[in-house]
Amino acid sequence: MNSDLFALKRRLKYAAFTGKSQEKKRIEAKVPVSFLLSQGFEKAGEFTFFRRKVIEEHGFPQSAARLIPGTYTCRELVFFDLETTGLSGGAGNYFFLIGLGFLEGSSLIVEQVFLADYPGEAEYLDYIRERLKRGKVFVSYNGKSFDSHLLRMRFQMNGREYKLAEQIDLLYWARRLWKKTLPDCSLKSVEAGVLGINREDDVPGYEIPDIYFSYLRAGDTGPLPRVFEHNLQDILSLVKLYILVEDILSGHQFPPVTDSRALGCWLLKECDATGVNVLKRGFAGGDAGSGRELSLYYKRAGLWLLALPLWRELVENYRSISAVVELAKYYEHREKEPEKAYYWLDKVFAWDLPLSPLLRSELLKRRERLIRKLSS
């Protein structure tokens, strides 16, 4: 809230300035051109600065396309990440640094565009819009919920219209693949737990707004290089995470922390038979959920002889009530063998597990029906 209020006051103060000489004097006094040039930035406008980093060894496959919608190619991807003046999406929040990653020739290019002061936001956005034109699909981390909305809002508040086209938000994939195995799905957790990245001397994201406002208030440029490096690493991590997810979906990699059940189910939903092997691997590794999903897949396909041993193993090794019910239904209705159905169903009551009233009632009704069939 304080940072948003400061940004609002700064805009009002700028609006009160009259005369080009006063504006020029303010620009000269406030924009640390020499400092930015020393950090590798070049001038793109009075308040807009950019720098480019060329990365030759990036590991990006030229044909990576499992995640890309439609007929687009990886050359139409743009990875993006914003550094903002606040963590909310309010009207007082704006972004002052954007990182963009894209393929150019055989190289990965990371371009960072910095807003030296708020009065230059219009020219800043015009420059960014030109840079974004190269992309057809935009890759982010939580960008669908935050970055893209802020981007669109800032364009609108400056009398400009812009909306990102297709988006791939890797946060959704992180949640799908690692929600059950990581402490949380922040990019930092994914870096440490999956990508093997441990940032040294990294500035925490929540400190970045205060660093920028300190620079605006007092001209303190000391911490800014850490902000630039933080943003650069965000883009590099996005690229590495994208490559990993592509490899996982293609079956080329399978990190131990990956949720086999979630991945296998997604692949089968996409009519990709490799989902069967993913679920088999998960079940062999002790994930009962993978075994249950695999058994239900076999059931839907009418492959009963493949489903039956999975249900038996789930019952014997995991005390799976759902597998007990599946076995009871199979023997009662398909094989017309109520004695076998009763044998499997009775295991639940022998286990003496805590059951919800609804589940207990359903199991008792099933058992009573089987008893009647056996007595007739």
mmCIF file of C-alpha atoms in Angstrom:
data_model
loop_
_atom_site.group_PDB
_atom_site.id
_atom_site.type_symbol
_atom_site.label_atom_id
_atom_site.label_comp_id
_atom_site.label_asym_id
_atom_site.label_seq_id
_atom_site.Cartn_x
_atom_site.Cartn_y
_atom_site.Cartn_z
ATOM 1 C CA MET A 1 0.000 0.000 0.000
ATOM 2 C CA ASN A 2 2.794 2.466 0.879
ATOM 3 C CA SER A 3 4.622 1.759 -2.365
ATOM 4 C CA ASP A 4 1.423 2.260 -4.377
ATOM 5 C CA LEU A 5 0.811 5.585 -2.595
ATOM 6 C CA PHE A 6 4.370 6.694 -3.307
ATOM 7 C CA ALA A 7 3.938 5.862 -6.996
ATOM 8 C CA LEU A 8 0.708 7.859 -7.138
ATOM 9 C CA LYS A 9 2.307 10.874 -5.448
ATOM 10 C CA ARG A 10 5.209 10.674 -7.873
ATOM 11 C CA ARG A 11 2.901 10.752 -10.883
ATOM 12 C CA LEU A 12 0.975 13.723 -9.483
ATOM 13 C CA LYS A 13 4.214 15.562 -8.779
ATOM 14 C CA TYR A 14 5.366 14.993 -12.333
ATOM 15 C CA ALA A 15 2.049 16.227 -13.713
ATOM 16 C CA ALA A 16 2.627 19.525 -11.903
ATOM 17 C CA PHE A 17 5.854 20.206 -13.794
ATOM 18 C CA THR A 18 5.565 22.847 -16.541
ATOM 19 C CA GLY A 19 8.053 23.876 -19.153
ATOM 20 C CA LYS A 20 10.480 21.769 -21.157
ATOM 21 C CA SER A 21 13.500 23.232 -19.392
ATOM 22 C CA GLN A 22 12.234 22.035 -16.026
ATOM 23 C CA GLU A 23 11.551 18.594 -17.479
ATOM 24 C CA LYS A 24 15.004 18.420 -19.055
ATOM 25 C CA LYS A 25 16.642 19.494 -15.798
ATOM 26 C CA ARG A 26 14.736 16.800 -13.952
ATOM 27 C CA ILE A 27 15.763 14.148 -16.479
ATOM 28 C CA GLU A 28 19.406 15.066 -16.186
ATOM 29 C CA ALA A 29 19.212 15.052 -12.414
ATOM 30 C CA LYS A 30 17.302 11.801 -11.987
ATOM 31 C CA VAL A 31 18.346 9.372 -14.717
ATOM 32 C CA PRO A 32 21.687 7.703 -13.820
ATOM 33 C CA VAL A 33 22.839 7.276 -17.409
ATOM 34 C CA SER A 34 26.467 6.517 -16.560
ATOM 35 C CA PHE A 35 25.477 3.868 -14.044
ATOM 36 C CA LEU A 36 23.118 2.141 -16.477
ATOM 37 C CA LEU A 37 25.704 2.205 -19.244
ATOM 38 C CA SER A 38 28.179 0.601 -16.849
ATOM 39 C CA GLN A 39 25.669 -2.222 -16.331
ATOM 40 C CA GLY A 40 25.574 -2.921 -20.061
ATOM 41 C CA PHE A 41 22.388 -0.998 -20.828
ATOM 42 C CA GLU A 42 21.876 1.167 -23.891
ATOM 43 C CA LYS A 43 19.533 4.113 -24.289
ATOM 44 C CA ALA A 44 16.273 3.500 -26.132
ATOM 45 C CA GLY A 45 14.670 6.766 -24.993
ATOM 46 C CA GLU A 46 14.962 9.465 -22.354
ATOM 47 C CA PHE A 47 13.840 7.089 -19.622
ATOM 48 C CA THR A 48 14.085 3.709 -21.367
ATOM 49 C CA PHE A 49 17.200 1.540 -21.295
ATOM 50 C CA PHE A 50 17.810 -1.978 -22.562
ATOM 51 C CA ARG A 51 20.532 -4.596 -22.514
ATOM 52 C CA ARG A 52 20.864 -7.916 -24.311
ATOM 53 C CA LYS A 53 22.610 -11.095 -23.258
ATOM 54 C CA VAL A 54 23.441 -13.716 -25.881
ATOM 55 C CA ILE A 55 23.526 -17.308 -24.633
ATOM 56 C CA GLU A 56 24.933 -19.938 -26.965
ATOM 57 C CA GLU A 57 24.725 -22.997 -24.688
ATOM 58 C CA HIS A 58 21.062 -23.003 -23.725
ATOM 59 C CA GLY A 59 19.928 -26.575 -24.432
ATOM 60 C CA PHE A 60 16.734 -25.451 -26.104
ATOM 61 C CA PRO A 61 15.586 -28.095 -28.612
ATOM 62 C CA GLN A 62 14.603 -26.607 -31.939
ATOM 63 C CA SER A 63 11.549 -28.878 -32.179
ATOM 64 C CA ALA A 64 10.176 -28.583 -28.624
ATOM 65 C CA ALA A 65 6.448 -28.282 -29.213
ATOM 66 C CA ARG A 66 4.415 -30.415 -26.797
ATOM 67 C CA LEU A 67 3.347 -27.339 -24.838
ATOM 68 C CA ILE A 68 2.948 -24.975 -27.773
ATOM 69 C CA PRO A 69 -0.645 -24.496 -28.966
ATOM 70 C CA GLY A 70 -1.722 -24.736 -32.568
ATOM 71 C CA THR A 71 0.879 -24.700 -35.303
ATOM 72 C CA TYR A 72 3.282 -22.295 -33.611
ATOM 73 C CA THR A 73 6.940 -23.225 -33.213
ATOM 74 C CA CYS A 74 9.485 -22.634 -30.482
ATOM 75 C CA ARG A 75 10.843 -19.705 -32.495
ATOM 76 C CA GLU A 76 7.607 -17.860 -31.797
ATOM 77 C CA LEU A 77 7.963 -18.227 -28.028
ATOM 78 C CA VAL A 78 8.791 -15.256 -25.828
ATOM 79 C CA PHE A 79 9.597 -15.859 -22.161
ATOM 80 C CA PHE A 80 8.771 -12.868 -20.001
ATOM 81 C CA ASP A 81 8.966 -11.745 -16.401
ATOM 82 C CA LEU A 82 8.177 -8.412 -14.733
ATOM 83 C CA GLU A 83 9.690 -6.647 -11.742
ATOM 84 C CA THR A 84 7.047 -4.391 -10.240
ATOM 85 C CA THR A 85 6.516 -1.640 -7.678
ATOM 86 C CA GLY A 86 4.189 -3.828 -5.641
ATOM 87 C CA LEU A 87 2.876 -7.344 -5.258
ATOM 88 C CA SER A 88 -0.770 -6.395 -5.806
ATOM 89 C CA GLY A 89 -2.590 -5.737 -9.035
ATOM 90 C CA GLY A 90 -3.857 -2.284 -8.043
ATOM 91 C CA ALA A 91 -3.848 0.786 -10.278
ATOM 92 C CA GLY A 92 -0.903 2.232 -8.339
ATOM 93 C CA ASN A 93 1.285 -0.719 -9.247
ATOM 94 C CA TYR A 94 3.466 -0.627 -12.345
ATOM 95 C CA PHE A 95 6.466 -2.507 -13.668
ATOM 96 C CA PHE A 96 9.877 -0.975 -14.170
ATOM 97 C CA LEU A 97 11.840 -3.940 -15.529
ATOM 98 C CA ILE A 98 10.842 -6.609 -17.993
ATOM 99 C CA GLY A 99 12.930 -9.582 -19.033
ATOM 100 C CA LEU A 100 12.299 -11.147 -22.432
ATOM 101 C CA GLY A 101 13.811 -14.408 -23.660
ATOM 102 C CA PHE A 102 13.616 -15.680 -27.238
ATOM 103 C CA LEU A 103 15.490 -17.691 -29.828
ATOM 104 C CA GLU A 104 17.425 -15.818 -32.473
ATOM 105 C CA GLY A 105 19.355 -17.987 -34.878
ATOM 106 C CA SER A 106 20.997 -20.677 -32.765
ATOM 107 C CA SER A 107 21.238 -18.405 -29.722
ATOM 108 C CA LEU A 108 18.998 -17.625 -26.809
ATOM 109 C CA ILE A 109 18.636 -13.871 -26.360
ATOM 110 C CA VAL A 110 17.633 -12.340 -23.038
ATOM 111 C CA GLU A 111 16.694 -8.698 -23.332
ATOM 112 C CA GLN A 112 15.976 -6.591 -20.261
ATOM 113 C CA VAL A 113 14.227 -3.231 -20.523
ATOM 114 C CA PHE A 114 14.465 -0.816 -17.596
ATOM 115 C CA LEU A 115 12.278 2.201 -16.803
ATOM 116 C CA ALA A 116 14.542 4.823 -15.216
ATOM 117 C CA ASP A 117 11.625 6.891 -13.900
ATOM 118 C CA TYR A 118 7.851 6.893 -14.114
ATOM 119 C CA PRO A 119 7.431 9.899 -16.468
ATOM 120 C CA GLY A 120 8.916 7.754 -19.234
ATOM 121 C CA GLU A 121 6.333 4.991 -18.933
ATOM 122 C CA ALA A 122 4.618 5.851 -22.238
ATOM 123 C CA GLU A 123 7.837 5.623 -24.272
ATOM 124 C CA TYR A 124 8.844 2.595 -22.235
ATOM 125 C CA LEU A 125 5.638 0.771 -23.162
ATOM 126 C CA ASP A 126 5.965 1.753 -26.813
ATOM 127 C CA TYR A 127 9.430 0.220 -26.905
ATOM 128 C CA ILE A 128 8.237 -2.951 -25.147
ATOM 129 C CA ARG A 129 5.285 -3.325 -27.500
ATOM 130 C CA GLU A 130 7.655 -3.380 -30.456
ATOM 131 C CA ARG A 131 9.796 -6.012 -28.747
ATOM 132 C CA LEU A 132 6.749 -8.160 -27.978
ATOM 133 C CA LYS A 133 5.650 -8.217 -31.617
ATOM 134 C CA ARG A 134 8.130 -10.988 -32.324
ATOM 135 C CA GLY A 135 6.180 -13.384 -30.103
ATOM 136 C CA LYS A 136 3.064 -15.421 -30.762
ATOM 137 C CA VAL A 137 3.148 -17.488 -27.560
ATOM 138 C CA PHE A 138 4.235 -15.976 -24.239
ATOM 139 C CA VAL A 139 5.727 -18.125 -21.482
ATOM 140 C CA SER A 140 5.669 -17.019 -17.851
ATOM 141 C CA TYR A 141 5.441 -18.171 -14.258
ATOM 142 C CA ASN A 142 2.129 -17.026 -12.775
ATOM 143 C CA GLY A 143 1.848 -14.671 -15.734
ATOM 144 C CA LYS A 144 -1.762 -15.506 -16.490
ATOM 145 C CA SER A 145 -2.850 -14.376 -13.042
ATOM 146 C CA PHE A 146 -0.494 -11.437 -12.503
ATOM 147 C CA ASP A 147 2.058 -10.310 -15.107
ATOM 148 C CA SER A 148 -0.204 -10.309 -18.168
ATOM 149 C CA HIS A 149 -2.963 -8.424 -16.327
ATOM 150 C CA LEU A 150 -0.537 -5.784 -15.079
ATOM 151 C CA LEU A 151 0.956 -5.465 -18.545
ATOM 152 C CA ARG A 152 -2.448 -4.930 -20.121
ATOM 153 C CA MET A 153 -3.523 -2.470 -17.398
ATOM 154 C CA ARG A 154 -0.412 -0.307 -17.806
ATOM 155 C CA PHE A 155 -0.962 -0.118 -21.557
ATOM 156 C CA GLN A 156 -4.588 0.874 -21.013
ATOM 157 C CA MET A 157 -3.713 3.531 -18.440
ATOM 158 C CA ASN A 158 -1.352 5.068 -20.981
ATOM 159 C CA GLY A 159 -3.994 5.164 -23.704
ATOM 160 C CA ARG A 160 -2.643 2.115 -25.483
ATOM 161 C CA GLU A 161 -4.208 -1.242 -26.181
ATOM 162 C CA TYR A 162 -2.203 -4.415 -25.946
ATOM 163 C CA LYS A 163 -3.025 -7.959 -24.970
ATOM 164 C CA LEU A 164 -0.774 -10.998 -25.021
ATOM 165 C CA ALA A 165 -1.987 -13.631 -27.445
ATOM 166 C CA GLU A 166 -1.450 -17.274 -26.533
ATOM 167 C CA GLN A 167 0.102 -17.932 -23.124
ATOM 168 C CA ILE A 168 1.837 -20.834 -21.402
ATOM 169 C CA ASP A 169 1.931 -20.403 -17.635
ATOM 170 C CA LEU A 170 4.494 -22.833 -16.240
ATOM 171 C CA LEU A 171 3.114 -22.409 -12.716
ATOM 172 C CA TYR A 172 0.213 -24.654 -13.721
ATOM 173 C CA TRP A 173 2.651 -27.329 -14.840
ATOM 174 C CA ALA A 174 4.689 -26.999 -11.658
ATOM 175 C CA ARG A 175 1.543 -27.561 -9.622
ATOM 176 C CA ARG A 176 0.517 -30.526 -11.737
ATOM 177 C CA LEU A 177 3.900 -32.229 -11.573
ATOM 178 C CA TRP A 178 5.327 -31.287 -8.177
ATOM 179 C CA LYS A 179 2.601 -29.932 -5.894
ATOM 180 C CA LYS A 180 2.625 -33.101 -3.791
ATOM 181 C CA THR A 181 6.387 -33.374 -3.506
ATOM 182 C CA LEU A 182 7.669 -29.805 -3.017
ATOM 183 C CA PRO A 183 7.135 -27.531 0.004
ATOM 184 C CA ASP A 184 5.387 -25.087 -2.340
ATOM 185 C CA CYS A 185 5.309 -24.251 -6.027
ATOM 186 C CA SER A 186 7.153 -20.950 -5.951
ATOM 187 C CA LEU A 187 9.771 -20.589 -8.662
ATOM 188 C CA LYS A 188 12.441 -20.642 -5.971
ATOM 189 C CA SER A 189 11.217 -24.041 -4.695
ATOM 190 C CA VAL A 190 11.060 -25.468 -8.206
ATOM 191 C CA GLU A 191 14.570 -24.200 -8.904
ATOM 192 C CA ALA A 192 15.964 -25.832 -5.775
ATOM 193 C CA GLY A 193 13.919 -29.044 -5.780
ATOM 194 C CA VAL A 194 13.697 -29.814 -9.487
ATOM 195 C CA LEU A 195 16.065 -27.724 -11.582
ATOM 196 C CA GLY A 196 19.042 -27.920 -9.233
ATOM 197 C CA ILE A 197 19.452 -24.131 -9.138
ATOM 198 C CA ASN A 198 20.506 -22.481 -5.899
ATOM 199 C CA ARG A 199 20.804 -18.748 -6.291
ATOM 200 C CA GLU A 200 23.641 -17.047 -4.454
ATOM 201 C CA ASP A 201 23.270 -13.501 -3.160
ATOM 202 C CA ASP A 202 19.831 -13.287 -4.758
ATOM 203 C CA VAL A 203 17.561 -10.439 -3.742
ATOM 204 C CA PRO A 204 14.205 -11.700 -2.409
ATOM 205 C CA GLY A 205 11.327 -10.693 -4.645
ATOM 206 C CA TYR A 206 9.471 -8.902 -1.864
ATOM 207 C CA GLU A 207 12.416 -6.513 -1.386
ATOM 208 C CA ILE A 208 12.506 -5.391 -5.011
ATOM 209 C CA PRO A 209 9.775 -2.696 -4.819
ATOM 210 C CA ASP A 210 11.556 -0.988 -1.908
ATOM 211 C CA ILE A 211 14.879 -1.121 -3.762
ATOM 212 C CA TYR A 212 13.334 0.615 -6.766
ATOM 213 C CA PHE A 213 11.642 3.281 -4.648
ATOM 214 C CA SER A 214 14.871 3.897 -2.769
ATOM 215 C CA TYR A 215 16.502 4.474 -6.131
ATOM 216 C CA LEU A 216 13.728 6.905 -7.131
ATOM 217 C CA ARG A 217 13.741 8.798 -3.821
ATOM 218 C CA ALA A 218 17.439 9.005 -3.091
ATOM 219 C CA GLY A 219 19.181 7.924 -6.270
ATOM 220 C CA ASP A 220 20.472 4.789 -4.557
ATOM 221 C CA THR A 221 21.633 2.584 -7.430
ATOM 222 C CA GLY A 222 23.708 0.225 -5.263
ATOM 223 C CA PRO A 223 21.201 -2.657 -5.021
ATOM 224 C CA LEU A 224 19.879 -2.350 -8.601
ATOM 225 C CA PRO A 225 22.427 -4.761 -10.167
ATOM 226 C CA ARG A 226 21.064 -7.518 -7.914
ATOM 227 C CA VAL A 227 17.559 -6.740 -9.194
ATOM 228 C CA PHE A 228 18.788 -6.958 -12.792
ATOM 229 C CA GLU A 229 20.462 -10.315 -12.060
ATOM 230 C CA HIS A 230 17.353 -11.582 -10.268
ATOM 231 C CA ASN A 231 15.258 -10.820 -13.334
ATOM 232 C CA LEU A 232 17.847 -12.377 -15.657
ATOM 233 C CA GLN A 233 17.879 -15.580 -13.608
ATOM 234 C CA ASP A 234 14.076 -15.668 -13.652
ATOM 235 C CA ILE A 235 14.160 -15.787 -17.455
ATOM 236 C CA LEU A 236 16.915 -18.400 -17.536
ATOM 237 C CA SER A 237 14.986 -20.531 -15.035
ATOM 238 C CA LEU A 238 11.830 -20.189 -17.121
ATOM 239 C CA VAL A 239 13.695 -21.469 -20.168
ATOM 240 C CA LYS A 240 15.222 -24.367 -18.233
ATOM 241 C CA LEU A 241 11.863 -25.259 -16.698
ATOM 242 C CA TYR A 242 10.171 -25.139 -20.084
ATOM 243 C CA ILE A 243 12.780 -27.485 -21.550
ATOM 244 C CA LEU A 244 12.350 -29.878 -18.621
ATOM 245 C CA VAL A 245 8.558 -29.986 -18.921
ATOM 246 C CA GLU A 246 8.891 -30.628 -22.657
ATOM 247 C CA ASP A 247 11.326 -33.467 -21.911
ATOM 248 C CA ILE A 248 9.018 -34.938 -19.275
ATOM 249 C CA LEU A 249 6.037 -34.899 -21.631
ATOM 250 C CA SER A 250 8.167 -36.500 -24.344
ATOM 251 C CA GLY A 251 9.426 -39.208 -21.974
ATOM 252 C CA HIS A 252 13.065 -38.091 -22.126
ATOM 253 C CA GLN A 253 13.324 -37.133 -18.461
ATOM 254 C CA PHE A 254 11.524 -38.124 -15.291
ATOM 255 C CA PRO A 255 12.740 -36.329 -12.151
ATOM 256 C CA PRO A 256 12.175 -38.445 -9.002
ATOM 257 C CA VAL A 257 9.989 -35.761 -7.432
ATOM 258 C CA THR A 258 7.511 -35.845 -10.329
ATOM 259 C CA ASP A 259 3.905 -36.780 -9.550
ATOM 260 C CA SER A 260 3.454 -39.887 -11.705
ATOM 261 C CA ARG A 261 -0.280 -40.007 -11.211
ATOM 262 C CA ALA A 262 -0.883 -36.427 -12.367
ATOM 263 C CA LEU A 263 1.448 -36.735 -15.343
ATOM 264 C CA GLY A 264 0.124 -40.125 -16.431
ATOM 265 C CA CYS A 265 -3.491 -38.957 -16.214
ATOM 266 C CA TRP A 266 -2.738 -35.855 -18.278
ATOM 267 C CA LEU A 267 -0.992 -37.897 -20.966
ATOM 268 C CA LEU A 268 -3.867 -40.363 -21.185
ATOM 269 C CA LYS A 269 -6.344 -37.502 -21.345
ATOM 270 C CA GLU A 270 -4.352 -36.233 -24.329
ATOM 271 C CA CYS A 271 -4.634 -39.711 -25.902
ATOM 272 C CA ASP A 272 -0.933 -40.311 -25.361
ATOM 273 C CA ALA A 273 -0.376 -43.976 -24.526
ATOM 274 C CA THR A 274 2.945 -43.193 -22.833
ATOM 275 C CA GLY A 275 0.780 -42.261 -19.860
ATOM 276 C CA VAL A 276 0.411 -46.001 -19.212
ATOM 277 C CA ASN A 277 4.153 -46.406 -18.725
ATOM 278 C CA VAL A 278 4.272 -43.336 -16.489
ATOM 279 C CA LEU A 279 1.556 -44.796 -14.252
ATOM 280 C CA LYS A 280 3.269 -48.193 -14.227
ATOM 281 C CA ARG A 281 6.520 -46.574 -13.162
ATOM 282 C CA GLY A 282 4.783 -44.630 -10.433
ATOM 283 C CA PHE A 283 3.000 -47.698 -9.085
ATOM 284 C CA ALA A 284 6.191 -49.730 -9.162
ATOM 285 C CA GLY A 285 7.777 -46.954 -7.124
ATOM 286 C CA GLY A 286 5.130 -47.209 -4.423
ATOM 287 C CA ASP A 287 2.544 -44.652 -5.552
ATOM 288 C CA ALA A 288 -0.830 -46.269 -4.957
ATOM 289 C CA GLY A 289 -2.605 -43.402 -6.726
ATOM 290 C CA SER A 290 -0.800 -44.264 -9.955
ATOM 291 C CA GLY A 291 -1.893 -47.878 -9.635
ATOM 292 C CA ARG A 292 -5.498 -46.887 -9.032
ATOM 293 C CA GLU A 293 -5.572 -44.574 -12.078
ATOM 294 C CA LEU A 294 -3.964 -47.250 -14.231
ATOM 295 C CA SER A 295 -6.538 -49.829 -13.118
ATOM 296 C CA LEU A 296 -9.394 -47.456 -13.961
ATOM 297 C CA TYR A 297 -7.862 -46.788 -17.365
ATOM 298 C CA TYR A 298 -7.802 -50.535 -18.021
ATOM 299 C CA LYS A 299 -11.379 -50.793 -16.765
ATOM 300 C CA ARG A 300 -12.603 -48.088 -19.158
ATOM 301 C CA ALA A 301 -10.796 -49.857 -21.997
ATOM 302 C CA GLY A 302 -12.412 -53.196 -21.064
ATOM 303 C CA LEU A 303 -9.011 -54.714 -20.245
ATOM 304 C CA TRP A 304 -10.248 -56.544 -17.176
ATOM 305 C CA LEU A 305 -7.413 -59.053 -17.046
ATOM 306 C CA LEU A 306 -4.978 -56.152 -16.674
ATOM 307 C CA ALA A 307 -7.095 -54.314 -14.133
ATOM 308 C CA LEU A 308 -7.705 -57.300 -11.820
ATOM 309 C CA PRO A 309 -4.109 -57.866 -10.646
ATOM 310 C CA LEU A 310 -3.739 -54.147 -9.968
ATOM 311 C CA TRP A 311 -6.840 -54.147 -7.767
ATOM 312 C CA ARG A 312 -5.617 -57.225 -5.912
ATOM 313 C CA GLU A 313 -2.232 -55.619 -5.277
ATOM 314 C CA LEU A 314 -3.877 -52.400 -4.112
ATOM 315 C CA VAL A 315 -5.979 -54.383 -1.653
ATOM 316 C CA GLU A 316 -3.182 -56.582 -0.328
ATOM 317 C CA ASN A 317 -0.441 -53.954 -0.115
ATOM 318 C CA TYR A 318 -2.299 -50.678 0.383
ATOM 319 C CA ARG A 319 -5.647 -51.646 1.920
ATOM 320 C CA SER A 320 -7.389 -49.736 -0.852
ATOM 321 C CA ILE A 321 -11.131 -49.534 -0.232
ATOM 322 C CA SER A 322 -11.780 -48.334 -3.774
ATOM 323 C CA ALA A 323 -9.993 -51.423 -5.131
ATOM 324 C CA VAL A 324 -12.085 -53.647 -2.842
ATOM 325 C CA VAL A 325 -15.252 -52.090 -4.269
ATOM 326 C CA GLU A 326 -14.018 -52.558 -7.841
ATOM 327 C CA LEU A 327 -13.282 -56.241 -7.198
ATOM 328 C CA ALA A 328 -16.652 -56.727 -5.527
ATOM 329 C CA LYS A 329 -18.458 -55.090 -8.454
ATOM 330 C CA TYR A 330 -16.493 -57.124 -10.980
ATOM 331 C CA TYR A 331 -17.232 -60.494 -9.412
ATOM 332 C CA GLU A 332 -20.857 -59.670 -8.567
ATOM 333 C CA HIS A 333 -21.931 -58.167 -11.874
ATOM 334 C CA ARG A 334 -19.545 -59.417 -14.566
ATOM 335 C CA GLU A 335 -18.620 -62.883 -13.328
ATOM 336 C CA LYS A 336 -21.845 -63.526 -11.380
ATOM 337 C CA GLU A 337 -19.829 -64.939 -8.507
ATOM 338 C CA PRO A 338 -21.261 -63.374 -5.326
ATOM 339 C CA GLU A 339 -19.103 -65.552 -3.083
ATOM 340 C CA LYS A 340 -15.901 -64.022 -4.507
ATOM 341 C CA ALA A 341 -17.427 -60.559 -4.353
ATOM 342 C CA TYR A 342 -18.254 -61.143 -0.680
ATOM 343 C CA TYR A 343 -14.731 -62.437 -0.011
ATOM 344 C CA TRP A 344 -13.159 -59.189 -1.207
ATOM 345 C CA LEU A 345 -15.746 -56.891 0.325
ATOM 346 C CA ASP A 346 -15.445 -58.502 3.726
ATOM 347 C CA LYS A 347 -11.788 -57.441 3.904
ATOM 348 C CA VAL A 348 -12.834 -53.834 4.544
ATOM 349 C CA PHE A 349 -14.708 -54.814 7.685
ATOM 350 C CA ALA A 350 -11.852 -57.044 8.806
ATOM 351 C CA TRP A 351 -9.454 -54.092 8.543
ATOM 352 C CA ASP A 352 -11.632 -52.090 10.945
ATOM 353 C CA LEU A 353 -10.658 -48.796 9.328
ATOM 354 C CA PRO A 354 -12.394 -45.502 10.189
ATOM 355 C CA LEU A 355 -15.107 -44.974 7.577
ATOM 356 C CA SER A 356 -17.339 -42.020 6.864
ATOM 357 C CA PRO A 357 -21.034 -42.673 7.654
ATOM 358 C CA LEU A 358 -21.923 -42.481 3.968
ATOM 359 C CA LEU A 359 -19.212 -44.915 2.872
ATOM 360 C CA ARG A 360 -20.024 -47.348 5.700
ATOM 361 C CA SER A 361 -23.677 -47.257 4.708
ATOM 362 C CA GLU A 362 -22.866 -47.979 1.062
ATOM 363 C CA LEU A 363 -20.567 -50.877 1.961
ATOM 364 C CA LEU A 364 -23.139 -52.391 4.324
ATOM 365 C CA LYS A 365 -25.834 -52.221 1.653
ATOM 366 C CA ARG A 366 -23.536 -53.954 -0.804
ATOM 367 C CA ARG A 367 -22.685 -56.653 1.750
ATOM 368 C CA GLU A 368 -26.356 -57.211 2.630
ATOM 369 C CA ARG A 369 -27.206 -57.606 -1.041
ATOM 370 C CA LEU A 370 -24.440 -60.167 -1.469
ATOM 371 C CA ILE A 371 -25.624 -62.077 1.590
ATOM 372 C CA ARG A 372 -29.119 -62.252 0.113
ATOM 373 C CA LYS A 373 -27.724 -63.572 -3.164
ATOM 374 C CA LEU A 374 -25.668 -66.196 -1.358
ATOM 375 C CA SER A 375 -28.713 -67.294 0.672
ATOM 376 C CA SER A 376 -31.064 -67.652 -2.284
#
